[in-house]
Coordinates of C-alpha atoms and ligand atoms in Angstrom, one line a residue:
Chain R
M15 CA -110.5 42.0 74.8
L16 CA -109.4 45.8 74.3
A17 CA -111.5 48.0 75.3
D18 CA -113.6 49.6 72.2
Y19 CA -112.1 53.0 72.9
I20 CA -108.9 51.8 71.9
T21 CA -108.6 52.0 67.8
G22 CA -104.9 50.9 67.2
S23 CA -101.5 52.1 69.0
L24 CA -98.8 54.4 68.3
T25 CA -95.0 53.6 68.4
T26 CA -92.6 55.8 70.0
T27 CA -89.3 56.3 71.4
A28 CA -90.7 55.3 75.0
G29 CA -92.9 52.2 73.5
T30 CA -96.2 51.6 71.9
V31 CA -99.4 53.9 73.1
P32 CA -102.5 53.0 72.5
R33 CA -104.5 55.2 70.1
I34 CA -108.0 55.8 71.2
S35 CA -111.3 57.2 69.6
T36 CA -112.5 60.7 70.2
S37 CA -116.1 59.4 69.7
W38 CA -118.9 57.6 71.8
S39 CA -119.8 53.7 71.0
I40 CA -123.1 53.0 72.2
Q41 CA -121.8 51.4 74.8
D42 CA -120.3 54.5 76.1
I43 CA -123.5 56.1 75.9
L44 CA -125.5 53.5 78.2
N45 CA -122.7 53.0 80.5
T46 CA -122.6 57.0 81.4
I47 CA -126.5 57.0 81.9
R48 CA -126.0 53.8 84.2
V49 CA -122.8 55.4 86.0
R50 CA -125.2 58.3 86.3
W51 CA -128.5 56.8 87.7
A52 CA -125.7 54.8 90.1
I53 CA -126.4 51.3 88.7
G54 CA -123.3 49.7 89.2
R55 CA -121.4 53.2 89.9
M56 CA -118.2 50.6 91.2
N57 CA -115.5 50.0 89.0
Y58 CA -115.9 52.6 86.0
K59 CA -111.9 52.8 85.2
V60 CA -110.1 52.7 82.8
E61 CA -106.2 51.7 82.8
P62 CA -104.0 54.4 83.7
G63 CA -100.9 55.5 81.6
L64 CA -100.5 57.6 78.2
Y65 CA -103.0 57.4 75.3
A66 CA -102.6 58.7 71.9
V67 CA -105.5 61.2 70.6
G68 CA -105.3 60.8 66.4
N69 CA -101.7 61.1 65.3
P70 CA -99.8 63.2 68.4
H71 CA -96.2 63.9 67.5
T72 CA -93.2 65.2 70.1
N73 CA -94.6 68.7 69.8
S74 CA -98.3 67.9 70.7
D75 CA -100.0 68.7 73.7
V76 CA -100.6 66.1 76.9
F77 CA -104.1 66.6 78.4
V78 CA -104.3 65.1 82.0
T79 CA -107.1 63.7 83.5
C80 CA -108.3 60.7 85.8
N81 CA -109.0 57.1 85.4
F82 CA -113.1 57.5 86.1
K83 CA -114.1 56.2 82.9
L84 CA -117.1 59.0 82.3
T85 CA -114.4 61.9 82.9
F86 CA -111.8 60.0 80.4
D87 CA -114.5 59.8 77.6
H88 CA -115.5 63.5 78.1
V89 CA -112.0 64.3 77.7
R90 CA -111.4 62.4 74.7
K91 CA -114.5 63.6 73.4
A92 CA -113.3 67.0 73.7
L93 CA -110.1 66.4 72.0
A94 CA -111.5 65.1 68.8
G95 CA -109.5 66.7 65.5
M96 CA -106.6 67.4 67.5
D97 CA -103.5 65.1 67.8
A98 CA -103.1 65.1 71.4
W99 CA -101.3 62.7 74.4
M100 CA -103.3 62.2 77.3
L101 CA -102.0 61.1 80.5
V102 CA -104.4 59.3 82.8
L103 CA -103.5 59.3 86.0
D104 CA -104.7 56.7 88.6
T105 CA -107.0 57.9 91.1
K106 CA -109.0 54.6 91.9
G107 CA -111.9 55.3 89.6
I108 CA -112.6 58.7 91.0
N109 CA -113.3 62.1 89.0
V110 CA -110.7 64.6 89.5
W111 CA -112.4 67.0 91.4
C112 CA -112.8 64.2 94.6
A113 CA -109.9 62.6 93.6
A114 CA -107.7 65.9 94.1
G115 CA -109.9 66.3 97.4
K116 CA -108.3 63.4 98.7
G117 CA -105.1 63.5 97.1
T118 CA -105.4 60.9 94.8
F119 CA -105.4 63.1 91.8
G120 CA -102.1 64.9 93.2
T121 CA -98.7 65.9 93.0
K122 CA -97.1 62.8 94.0
E123 CA -98.8 60.7 91.6
L124 CA -98.7 63.5 88.7
I125 CA -94.7 63.1 88.8
S126 CA -94.7 59.2 89.4
R127 CA -97.0 59.0 86.4
I128 CA -94.7 61.3 84.3
G129 CA -91.8 59.1 85.1
K130 CA -93.6 55.7 84.3
V131 CA -94.8 56.5 81.0
E132 CA -91.2 58.5 80.2
L133 CA -93.1 61.3 79.0
G134 CA -89.7 63.0 78.4
K135 CA -88.8 60.6 76.0
C136 CA -92.4 60.8 74.0
I137 CA -92.0 64.8 73.7
S138 CA -90.1 67.7 72.8
H139 CA -91.7 70.5 75.1
R140 CA -91.9 70.3 78.8
R141 CA -95.6 71.7 79.6
V142 CA -98.7 69.4 80.9
I143 CA -102.2 70.7 80.5
V144 CA -103.8 69.8 83.9
P145 CA -108.1 70.6 84.5
Q146 CA -108.2 73.5 87.1
L147 CA -110.3 71.6 89.5
G148 CA -107.0 69.5 89.8
A149 CA -105.4 72.1 91.5
T150 CA -106.5 71.3 94.8
G151 CA -104.5 68.5 94.8
V152 CA -101.3 69.2 92.5
S153 CA -98.7 71.9 93.4
A154 CA -97.7 73.1 90.4
H155 CA -94.6 74.7 91.1
E156 CA -93.5 71.2 92.8
V157 CA -94.3 69.5 89.9
K158 CA -92.3 71.7 88.1
E159 CA -89.4 71.5 90.4
Q160 CA -89.2 67.7 90.7
T161 CA -89.7 66.6 87.2
G162 CA -89.2 70.0 85.1
F163 CA -92.3 69.6 83.8
R164 CA -94.6 73.2 83.7
V165 CA -98.3 72.7 84.6
V166 CA -100.5 75.0 82.7
Y167 CA -104.0 74.5 84.2
G168 CA -107.0 74.2 81.6
P169 CA -110.6 74.8 81.8
V170 CA -112.9 73.7 84.3
R171 CA -114.9 71.7 81.8
A172 CA -113.7 69.3 79.5
S173 CA -115.8 71.0 76.9
D174 CA -114.1 74.2 77.0
I175 CA -110.6 72.4 76.0
G176 CA -111.1 73.7 72.5
E177 CA -112.1 76.9 73.0
F178 CA -108.9 77.1 75.4
M179 CA -106.7 75.8 73.1
K180 CA -107.8 78.2 70.2
H181 CA -107.0 81.0 72.2
G182 CA -103.6 80.1 73.2
M183 CA -104.2 78.4 76.1
K184 CA -105.6 81.2 77.8
A185 CA -109.0 80.4 79.9
T186 CA -111.9 83.1 80.3
Q187 CA -112.7 84.0 83.6
E188 CA -116.1 81.9 82.7
M189 CA -114.0 78.8 82.1
R190 CA -112.3 79.4 85.3
T191 CA -115.3 79.2 87.6
V192 CA -117.3 76.8 88.8
Q193 CA -121.2 77.1 88.3
F194 CA -123.9 74.9 89.5
P195 CA -126.9 75.3 87.3
L196 CA -130.2 73.8 87.0
W197 CA -128.8 70.9 84.6
E198 CA -125.9 69.8 87.1
R199 CA -128.3 70.3 89.9
L200 CA -130.9 67.9 88.1
K201 CA -128.0 65.5 86.9
L202 CA -127.0 64.8 90.8
I203 CA -130.8 64.0 91.9
P204 CA -130.3 60.0 90.8
V205 CA -127.4 59.5 92.8
E206 CA -129.3 61.6 95.7
L207 CA -132.6 59.4 95.4
S208 CA -130.6 56.2 95.9
Y209 CA -129.1 58.0 99.3
G210 CA -131.7 56.0 101.6
K211 CA -130.5 52.7 100.6
Y212 CA -132.5 50.1 102.6
Y213 CA -133.6 52.5 104.6
L214 CA -136.3 53.0 102.1
F215 CA -137.9 49.9 103.3
L216 CA -137.0 49.7 106.7
I217 CA -138.6 52.8 107.8
P218 CA -141.9 52.5 105.5
A219 CA -142.5 48.8 107.1
L220 CA -142.1 49.8 110.6
F221 CA -144.4 52.7 110.5
I222 CA -147.1 50.0 108.7
L223 CA -146.4 48.0 111.3
L224 CA -146.7 50.5 114.2
S225 CA -149.7 51.9 112.5
G226 CA -152.2 49.4 113.6
M227 CA -151.8 50.0 117.1
N228 CA -154.6 51.8 118.6
R229 CA -156.4 52.2 122.0
R230 CA -158.2 49.3 121.7
G231 CA -155.3 46.9 120.6
Y232 CA -154.4 46.3 117.3
S233 CA -156.2 46.6 114.0
P234 CA -154.8 45.4 110.8
D235 CA -156.9 47.3 108.8
L236 CA -155.4 50.5 110.4
A237 CA -152.2 49.3 109.7
V238 CA -152.5 49.2 106.0
T239 CA -154.5 52.8 105.8
D240 CA -152.5 54.7 108.4
G241 CA -149.4 52.9 107.4
L242 CA -150.2 54.0 103.7
R243 CA -150.3 57.5 104.5
A244 CA -147.7 57.2 106.8
T245 CA -145.3 56.3 103.9
L246 CA -146.6 58.7 101.9
N247 CA -146.1 61.3 104.0
L248 CA -142.5 60.4 104.7
F249 CA -141.8 59.6 100.8
V250 CA -142.8 63.2 100.0
A251 CA -140.7 64.6 102.9
Y252 CA -138.1 62.4 101.4
I253 CA -138.1 64.4 97.4
A254 CA -139.0 67.3 99.2
G255 CA -135.2 67.0 100.7
L256 CA -133.5 65.2 97.9
V257 CA -135.8 66.8 94.2
I258 CA -137.2 69.9 95.3
T259 CA -134.7 71.6 97.3
P260 CA -131.3 71.2 95.1
M261 CA -133.5 72.0 92.0
F262 CA -135.0 75.3 93.4
L263 CA -131.9 76.0 95.8
P264 CA -130.9 79.4 94.4
W265 CA -134.8 80.7 94.7
I266 CA -135.3 79.3 98.6
P267 CA -134.9 81.7 100.8
F268 CA -132.0 81.5 103.5
R269 CA -128.6 80.3 103.0
R270 CA -128.7 77.6 105.3
F271 CA -129.3 74.6 103.6
A272 CA -130.8 72.9 106.8
L273 CA -133.2 76.2 106.8
K274 CA -133.9 75.8 103.1
G275 CA -134.9 72.1 103.7
L276 CA -137.1 73.1 106.8
L277 CA -138.8 75.6 104.8
V278 CA -139.4 73.2 101.8
G279 CA -140.7 70.4 104.4
W280 CA -143.1 72.6 106.0
V281 CA -144.6 73.9 102.5
A282 CA -145.1 70.3 101.8
A283 CA -146.6 69.1 105.2
L284 CA -148.7 72.0 104.7
L285 CA -150.0 71.0 101.6
L286 CA -150.3 67.5 102.8
S287 CA -152.4 68.6 105.9
R288 CA -154.9 70.2 103.3
F289 CA -155.8 66.8 101.8
H290 CA -155.6 65.2 105.3
L291 CA -152.5 63.4 105.1
T292 CA -151.3 64.2 108.4
G293 CA -154.4 62.9 110.4
V294 CA -156.9 64.8 111.9
N295 CA -155.9 65.1 115.4
L296 CA -153.8 67.7 116.6
V297 CA -151.2 65.5 118.1
E298 CA -150.6 63.6 114.8
I299 CA -150.6 66.7 112.7
V300 CA -147.8 68.4 114.9
S301 CA -146.2 65.0 114.8
W302 CA -145.7 65.2 111.1
F303 CA -145.0 68.6 110.8
L304 CA -142.1 67.4 113.3
M305 CA -140.9 64.7 111.4
I306 CA -141.2 65.9 107.9
G307 CA -139.4 69.1 108.9
G308 CA -136.6 67.4 110.6
L309 CA -136.1 64.8 107.8
T310 CA -136.2 67.4 104.8
S311 CA -134.2 69.9 106.8
F312 CA -131.8 66.8 107.4
L313 CA -131.8 65.5 103.8
A314 CA -131.1 69.4 102.5
M315 CA -128.1 69.7 104.4
N316 CA -126.8 66.5 102.7
F317 CA -126.8 68.1 99.5
T318 CA -124.0 70.5 100.7
G319 CA -121.7 67.2 99.8
S320 CA -122.8 67.5 96.1
T321 CA -122.6 71.5 95.5
T322 CA -119.6 73.1 94.5
F323 CA -119.7 76.3 96.9
T324 CA -119.9 74.8 100.4
S325 CA -117.1 75.3 102.8
L326 CA -116.0 72.8 105.7
S327 CA -116.0 75.9 108.2
G328 CA -119.6 76.7 107.0
V329 CA -121.0 73.2 106.8
Q330 CA -119.3 72.7 110.3
K331 CA -121.1 75.7 111.7
E332 CA -124.4 74.8 110.6
M333 CA -124.4 71.7 111.6
K334 CA -123.5 72.4 114.9
T335 CA -127.0 73.6 115.5
A336 CA -129.1 72.1 112.8
L337 CA -127.9 68.3 113.7
P338 CA -129.6 68.1 117.4
L339 CA -132.5 69.8 115.7
Q340 CA -133.0 67.7 113.3
I341 CA -132.6 64.6 115.7
G342 CA -134.9 66.0 118.2
M343 CA -137.5 67.3 115.7
A344 CA -137.6 63.2 114.2
A345 CA -137.6 62.0 117.6
L346 CA -140.2 64.1 119.4
G347 CA -142.3 63.5 116.1
V348 CA -142.0 59.8 116.5
V349 CA -142.9 59.8 120.2
L350 CA -146.1 62.2 119.5
W351 CA -147.4 60.3 116.5
I352 CA -147.1 56.9 118.5
V353 CA -149.1 58.9 121.0
S354 CA -151.5 60.0 118.8
K355 CA -152.4 56.6 117.9
F356 CA -154.0 56.2 121.1
F357 CA -156.0 59.2 120.8
A358 CA -158.0 58.4 117.9
L359 CA -161.1 56.1 118.1
Chain J
M8 CA -123.8 82.6 88.0
N9 CA -122.0 84.0 91.2
G10 CA -125.8 83.8 92.9
F11 CA -124.6 81.0 95.0
V12 CA -123.1 82.3 98.5
Y13 CA -122.8 80.2 101.3
L14 CA -122.6 81.7 105.4
S15 CA -120.5 84.6 105.4
N16 CA -117.5 85.2 107.5
V17 CA -116.7 81.5 108.5
V18 CA -114.0 80.5 105.4
T19 CA -110.2 80.0 107.1
L20 CA -108.8 81.3 104.2
E21 CA -105.9 83.9 104.8
L22 CA -103.0 85.7 102.7
D23 CA -100.1 87.2 103.7
S24 CA -99.3 89.8 101.2
A25 CA -96.1 90.8 102.3
K26 CA -95.2 87.3 101.0
C27 CA -97.1 87.6 97.6
K28 CA -95.1 88.4 94.8
G29 CA -97.8 89.0 92.0
C30 CA -97.5 85.6 90.2
M31 CA -101.0 85.3 90.0
M32 CA -101.6 81.5 90.3
C33 CA -104.1 82.0 92.9
T34 CA -106.4 83.9 90.3
I35 CA -105.8 81.2 87.9
V36 CA -106.7 78.1 90.3
C37 CA -109.6 79.2 92.4
P38 CA -112.8 78.0 91.3
H39 CA -114.8 81.0 92.4
E40 CA -112.9 84.0 91.4
V41 CA -111.8 85.0 95.4
F42 CA -108.7 86.8 94.5
S43 CA -107.8 89.6 92.1
I44 CA -104.5 91.5 91.4
V45 CA -104.3 94.8 92.2
H46 CA -100.8 96.9 92.2
K47 CA -99.2 93.6 91.3
K48 CA -100.5 92.2 94.4
S49 CA -103.1 89.6 95.3
V50 CA -106.1 90.8 97.3
I51 CA -108.9 88.8 98.4
V52 CA -112.3 90.4 97.0
N53 CA -115.1 87.8 97.5
R54 CA -113.9 85.9 100.6
D55 CA -117.6 84.5 101.0
L56 CA -117.2 83.1 98.2
C57 CA -114.3 80.5 99.1
M58 CA -115.4 76.9 99.3
E59 CA -111.8 76.0 101.2
C60 CA -111.0 73.5 98.4
G61 CA -107.3 74.3 99.1
A62 CA -106.1 75.1 95.7
C63 CA -104.9 78.5 96.4
A64 CA -102.4 77.5 99.0
R65 CA -101.2 74.3 97.5
N66 CA -100.1 76.3 94.4
C67 CA -99.1 79.5 95.9
P68 CA -95.1 79.1 94.8
E69 CA -94.3 82.0 98.0
G70 CA -96.3 80.3 100.3
A71 CA -98.4 83.6 100.6
V72 CA -101.9 81.6 101.1
K73 CA -103.1 79.6 104.2
V74 CA -106.6 77.9 104.4
K75 CA -108.1 74.7 106.1
S76 CA -109.3 72.6 103.5
G77 CA -111.4 69.8 103.5
V78 CA -114.7 68.7 102.6
G79 CA -117.7 71.2 102.8
C80 CA -120.3 68.1 103.3
A81 CA -122.7 67.4 105.8
A82 CA -122.5 63.1 105.4
G83 CA -118.6 63.5 105.3
I84 CA -118.8 65.5 108.5
I85 CA -120.9 62.9 110.1
N86 CA -118.5 60.4 108.8
G87 CA -115.5 62.0 110.6
L88 CA -117.7 62.4 113.7
L89 CA -118.5 58.9 113.9
R90 CA -115.1 57.9 113.1
G91 CA -113.2 60.1 115.4
T92 CA -111.2 61.4 112.1
E93 CA -111.5 64.5 109.8
P94 CA -114.0 65.0 107.8
T95 CA -114.0 62.4 105.0
C96 CA -116.1 61.6 101.9
D97 CA -116.6 58.2 102.0
C98 CA -117.5 57.5 98.3
G99 CA -115.3 54.4 97.9
E100 CA -114.4 54.0 94.4
G101 CA -117.6 55.7 93.1
G102 CA -117.8 58.3 91.0
S103 CA -119.8 61.8 90.9
C104 CA -120.3 61.4 94.9
C105 CA -118.8 64.4 96.8
Ligands
SF4_422 S1 -99.7 82.5 94.4 FE1 -98.9 83.6 95.8 S2 -97.4 84.9 94.8 FE2 -98.8 84.4 93.5 S3 -100.4 86.1 93.3 FE3 -101.3 84.5 94.8 S4 -100.8 85.0 96.7 FE4 -99.1 86.2 95.5
SF4_423 S1 -109.8 77.7 98.9 FE1 -110.4 77.1 97.2 S2 -112.1 78.8 96.5 FE2 -110.9 79.5 98.2 S3 -110.0 80.9 97.8 FE3 -108.8 79.3 97.7 S4 -108.8 78.3 95.5 FE4 -110.5 79.8 95.9

């Protein structure tokens, strides 16, 4: 069965090329939501190759993109009303930015794809438009040397393609820079939340089990009350690290993500202790500050992977001191928490 | 919004202005406005905004820019540490992971 975005075909000197629609079907919209929420993120890809948008001719422009369907969808939507070609590279279903970093969206694949679809036969000019974020993997001068095609770097965001073309393929500084506004950060949160995977059940279960311990032996009642309290605290730490920190990122003091996370974690712990959720004896309270602080800090540091401004050298520098401290805090916290069990009652 | 600055003075970016011919490619590909052309030569104006993506080095036809590029991602570095390799984001066939 043909994919629903293919509406027909176009015959060119290099064979037939599928023609695609520039609007999204209900299915496309539903799938976009599904992918954002990381449900069945695997395998959301399209067949690499050449596609036709509208009624392209030999002088129409060629837009290069990856075969992650979400990106493909955004690009074809941005091309609405134009007659253009879309050259889809095989990036194994990964978006342009990640694939360029890995090298799958790169010089080699672009050169070989230009050859495979016999692009030179379909068009008379020698120019391809590559999204700017692909530049990490694509070397424009090497592509030119080996294929004769000149690489023009288009805007970072597909939605700016229309403006970019209107201004004679000139991108404004704004189109060239990567931003990371609240909305972009919010969109990442669903994926972030799935980070814990099965630990999300395993760790609370362990805490509930251990909560029953006390000086007199084992109390199932305590396991329920203290265990649920522990689960709530852990859940708050998780949200503090994966939702609150990313959301308020620019407004939280400190540049280091680990410190940002620690601060948010401790504010959360402070709030919890106001409601006596971190226990009544001092040892348990301290243990919660250590565990929540360590966990939130670690999770916040992991958000560096989703940002668009942290450098490898920076993250390495930060982690060198932060990671041992986070592990130390969490470990000491767990020990103190177990110790505190034997103080009560 | 250039409000996001990460740590200062850590990036490995280097520019050899003797080799630079002022073609502007680095200013085009850089997503963080790190370079600016002054008197037909590129200069680094926002060093601390660099995220070490490597686009400039790969696209400088004169080989004037050098940077040790890689994923600025804690999970990736941990992955690398565990496997004894370079930092790598292990997002498999997923989508918007890194
Ligand atoms: S890309 Fe290289 S040659 Fe061109 S302006 Fe930048 S540094 Fe100079
Ligand atoms: S490595 Fe990337 S962010 Fe840094 S200067 Fe080069 S292009 Fe800009």
